[in-house]
CSV table of C-alpha atoms in Angstrom, one decimal:
chain,number,residue,atom,x,y,z
A,1,UNK,CA,13.1,15.2,-9.1
A,2,UNK,CA,11.7,13.1,-6.2
A,3,UNK,CA,10.2,13.9,-2.8
A,4,UNK,CA,10.8,11.9,0.3
A,5,UNK,CA,7.4,12.0,2.2
A,6,UNK,CA,7.5,11.8,5.9
A,7,UNK,CA,4.7,10.5,8.2
A,8,UNK,CA,2.4,13.6,8.4
A,9,UNK,CA,1.3,15.2,11.7
A,10,UNK,CA,-2.5,14.9,11.4
A,11,UNK,CA,-3.2,16.8,14.5
A,12,UNK,CA,-1.4,19.4,16.5
A,13,UNK,CA,-0.4,17.1,19.3
A,14,UNK,CA,0.4,14.0,17.1
A,15,UNK,CA,4.0,12.8,17.8
A,16,UNK,CA,3.6,9.2,16.5
A,17,UNK,CA,1.2,7.3,14.3
A,18,UNK,CA,0.5,3.8,12.9
A,19,UNK,CA,0.7,3.2,9.2
A,20,UNK,CA,-2.4,1.1,9.2
A,21,UNK,CA,-2.5,0.3,5.3
A,22,UNK,CA,-1.5,1.6,2.0
A,23,UNK,CA,-4.1,2.2,-0.6
A,24,UNK,CA,-1.3,2.6,-3.3
A,25,UNK,CA,1.4,0.4,-4.6
A,26,UNK,CA,4.8,1.2,-6.1
A,27,UNK,CA,4.3,2.5,-9.7
A,28,UNK,CA,0.8,3.8,-9.1
A,29,UNK,CA,0.0,7.3,-10.2
A,30,UNK,CA,-2.1,9.6,-8.0
A,31,UNK,CA,-3.9,13.0,-8.2
A,32,UNK,CA,-4.2,15.6,-5.6
A,33,UNK,CA,-7.0,14.6,-3.1
A,34,UNK,CA,-6.4,10.8,-3.7
A,35,UNK,CA,-6.2,8.8,-0.5
A,36,UNK,CA,-2.8,7.2,-0.3
A,37,UNK,CA,-2.9,5.4,3.1
A,38,UNK,CA,-4.7,5.1,6.4
A,39,UNK,CA,-2.8,6.6,9.3
A,40,UNK,CA,-4.1,5.8,12.9
A,41,UNK,CA,-3.3,8.2,15.8
A,42,UNK,CA,-4.2,7.6,19.4
A,43,UNK,CA,-7.6,9.2,18.7
A,44,UNK,CA,-8.7,8.4,15.2
A,45,UNK,CA,-8.0,6.7,11.8
A,46,UNK,CA,-7.5,9.3,9.2
A,47,UNK,CA,-7.0,9.0,5.4
A,48,UNK,CA,-3.7,10.5,4.2
A,49,UNK,CA,-4.5,12.5,1.1
A,50,UNK,CA,-2.0,13.5,-1.7
A,51,UNK,CA,-1.5,17.2,-1.9
A,52,UNK,CA,-0.2,17.2,-5.5
A,53,UNK,CA,-0.3,14.9,-8.5
A,54,UNK,CA,2.6,12.3,-8.8
A,55,UNK,CA,3.7,8.8,-8.9
A,56,UNK,CA,4.7,6.3,-6.1
A,57,UNK,CA,8.3,5.5,-6.6
A,58,UNK,CA,9.0,3.6,-3.4
A,59,UNK,CA,7.1,2.7,-0.3
A,60,UNK,CA,9.7,2.8,2.5
A,61,UNK,CA,7.5,1.2,5.2
A,62,UNK,CA,5.0,-1.6,5.1
A,63,UNK,CA,1.5,-1.2,6.2
A,64,UNK,CA,0.8,-2.3,9.7
A,65,UNK,CA,3.8,-0.7,11.4
A,66,UNK,CA,3.0,1.1,14.6
A,67,UNK,CA,4.6,3.9,16.7
A,68,UNK,CA,6.2,5.8,13.8
A,69,UNK,CA,7.6,9.1,14.6
A,70,UNK,CA,6.0,12.1,12.8
A,71,UNK,CA,8.4,13.1,9.9
A,72,UNK,CA,9.9,9.5,9.5
A,73,UNK,CA,10.1,8.9,5.8
A,74,UNK,CA,7.3,6.5,4.6
A,75,UNK,CA,7.4,6.9,0.8
A,76,UNK,CA,9.2,8.5,-2.1
A,77,UNK,CA,7.2,10.2,-5.0
A,78,UNK,CA,8.3,11.4,-8.4
A,79,UNK,CA,6.6,13.7,-10.9
A,80,UNK,CA,7.2,11.6,-14.0
A,81,UNK,CA,6.2,8.0,-14.2
A,82,UNK,CA,9.5,7.1,-16.1
A,83,UNK,CA,11.4,8.1,-12.9
A,84,UNK,CA,9.8,5.3,-10.8
A,85,UNK,CA,12.3,2.8,-12.1
A,86,UNK,CA,15.2,4.6,-10.7
A,87,UNK,CA,14.0,3.7,-7.2
A,88,UNK,CA,13.4,0.0,-7.9
A,89,UNK,CA,16.3,-1.1,-5.7
A,90,UNK,CA,16.5,2.0,-3.5
A,91,UNK,CA,17.0,1.2,0.3
A,92,UNK,CA,16.5,4.1,2.7
A,93,UNK,CA,19.0,4.3,5.6
A,94,UNK,CA,18.6,6.0,8.9
A,95,UNK,CA,21.6,8.3,8.1
A,96,UNK,CA,19.5,10.0,5.4
A,97,UNK,CA,16.6,10.8,7.9
A,98,UNK,CA,17.0,14.2,9.4
A,99,UNK,CA,16.7,14.3,13.2
A,100,UNK,CA,13.6,16.1,14.3
A,101,UNK,CA,14.1,19.4,16.0
A,102,UNK,CA,13.7,19.2,19.8
A,103,UNK,CA,10.5,20.4,21.2
A,104,UNK,CA,10.9,23.2,23.7
Protein backbone atom coordinates (compact mmCIF):
# COMPACT_ATOMS: atom_id res chain seq x y z
CA UNK A 1 0.00 0.00 0.00
CA UNK A 2 1.03 3.64 -0.29
CA UNK A 3 0.46 6.81 1.69
CA UNK A 4 0.07 10.27 0.19
CA UNK A 5 1.75 12.57 2.72
CA UNK A 6 0.44 16.11 2.97
CA UNK A 7 2.30 19.17 4.20
CA UNK A 8 2.03 18.86 7.98
CA UNK A 9 0.70 21.58 10.26
CA UNK A 10 3.71 22.15 12.47
CA UNK A 11 1.94 24.61 14.74
CA UNK A 12 -1.71 25.09 15.72
CA UNK A 13 -2.00 28.28 13.63
CA UNK A 14 -0.04 27.14 10.56
CA UNK A 15 -2.05 27.45 7.34
CA UNK A 16 0.78 27.50 4.78
CA UNK A 17 4.46 26.67 4.78
CA UNK A 18 7.52 26.58 2.59
CA UNK A 19 9.19 23.34 1.56
CA UNK A 20 12.72 24.63 2.05
CA UNK A 21 14.56 21.42 1.14
CA UNK A 22 14.33 17.66 1.02
CA UNK A 23 16.79 15.51 2.95
CA UNK A 24 15.65 12.35 1.11
CA UNK A 25 15.39 11.29 -2.51
CA UNK A 26 13.02 8.98 -4.34
CA UNK A 27 13.91 5.39 -3.52
CA UNK A 28 15.43 6.22 -0.12
CA UNK A 29 14.36 4.22 2.91
CA UNK A 30 13.73 5.94 6.23
CA UNK A 31 12.99 5.05 9.83
CA UNK A 32 10.69 6.66 12.37
CA UNK A 33 12.39 9.80 13.63
CA UNK A 34 14.48 10.40 10.49
CA UNK A 35 14.33 13.97 9.18
CA UNK A 36 12.75 13.97 5.72
CA UNK A 37 12.60 17.69 4.92
CA UNK A 38 12.95 21.20 6.27
CA UNK A 39 9.63 23.08 6.44
CA UNK A 40 9.58 26.84 7.03
CA UNK A 41 6.68 28.57 8.71
CA UNK A 42 6.23 32.28 9.25
CA UNK A 43 7.98 31.84 12.61
CA UNK A 44 10.59 29.08 12.28
CA UNK A 45 12.34 26.42 10.21
CA UNK A 46 11.31 23.00 11.46
CA UNK A 47 12.55 19.52 10.60
CA UNK A 48 9.77 17.26 9.31
CA UNK A 49 10.35 13.83 10.86
CA UNK A 50 9.04 10.47 9.70
CA UNK A 51 6.45 8.95 12.02
CA UNK A 52 6.95 5.39 10.74
CA UNK A 53 9.46 3.34 8.75
CA UNK A 54 9.06 3.36 4.97
CA UNK A 55 10.42 4.21 1.55
CA UNK A 56 10.12 7.38 -0.51
CA UNK A 57 8.20 6.40 -3.64
CA UNK A 58 7.69 9.89 -5.12
CA UNK A 59 8.46 13.49 -4.20
CA UNK A 60 5.48 15.47 -5.50
CA UNK A 61 6.95 18.95 -4.96
CA UNK A 62 10.48 20.23 -5.37
CA UNK A 63 12.36 21.84 -2.52
CA UNK A 64 12.21 25.62 -2.48
CA UNK A 65 8.47 25.96 -3.13
CA UNK A 66 6.74 28.57 -0.97
CA UNK A 67 3.20 29.15 0.33
CA UNK A 68 2.04 25.54 0.23
CA UNK A 69 -1.31 25.00 1.96
CA UNK A 70 -1.29 22.59 4.90
CA UNK A 71 -2.47 19.19 3.68
CA UNK A 72 -1.23 19.65 0.11
CA UNK A 73 0.36 16.36 -1.01
CA UNK A 74 4.15 16.62 -0.96
CA UNK A 75 5.29 12.98 -1.18
CA UNK A 76 4.18 9.37 -1.50
CA UNK A 77 5.61 6.68 0.74
CA UNK A 78 5.40 2.91 0.54
CA UNK A 79 6.14 0.24 3.12
CA UNK A 80 8.08 -2.12 0.86
CA UNK A 81 11.12 -1.02 -1.22
CA UNK A 82 9.98 -3.10 -4.20
CA UNK A 83 6.82 -0.94 -4.46
CA UNK A 84 8.82 2.24 -5.19
CA UNK A 85 9.12 1.40 -8.92
CA UNK A 86 5.34 1.48 -9.33
CA UNK A 87 5.43 5.26 -8.78
CA UNK A 88 8.33 6.04 -11.15
CA UNK A 89 6.13 7.77 -13.75
CA UNK A 90 3.35 8.84 -11.38
CA UNK A 91 2.00 12.37 -11.81
CA UNK A 92 -0.24 13.78 -9.09
CA UNK A 93 -3.20 15.82 -10.31
CA UNK A 94 -5.13 18.45 -8.38
CA UNK A 95 -8.31 16.36 -8.78
CA UNK A 96 -6.75 13.77 -6.47
CA UNK A 97 -6.19 16.33 -3.74
CA UNK A 98 -9.12 16.58 -1.34
CA UNK A 99 -10.34 20.07 -0.63
CA UNK A 100 -9.58 21.15 2.94
CA UNK A 101 -12.57 21.50 5.21
CA UNK A 102 -13.67 25.12 5.68
CA UNK A 103 -12.53 26.70 8.92
CA UNK A 104 -15.38 28.08 10.95
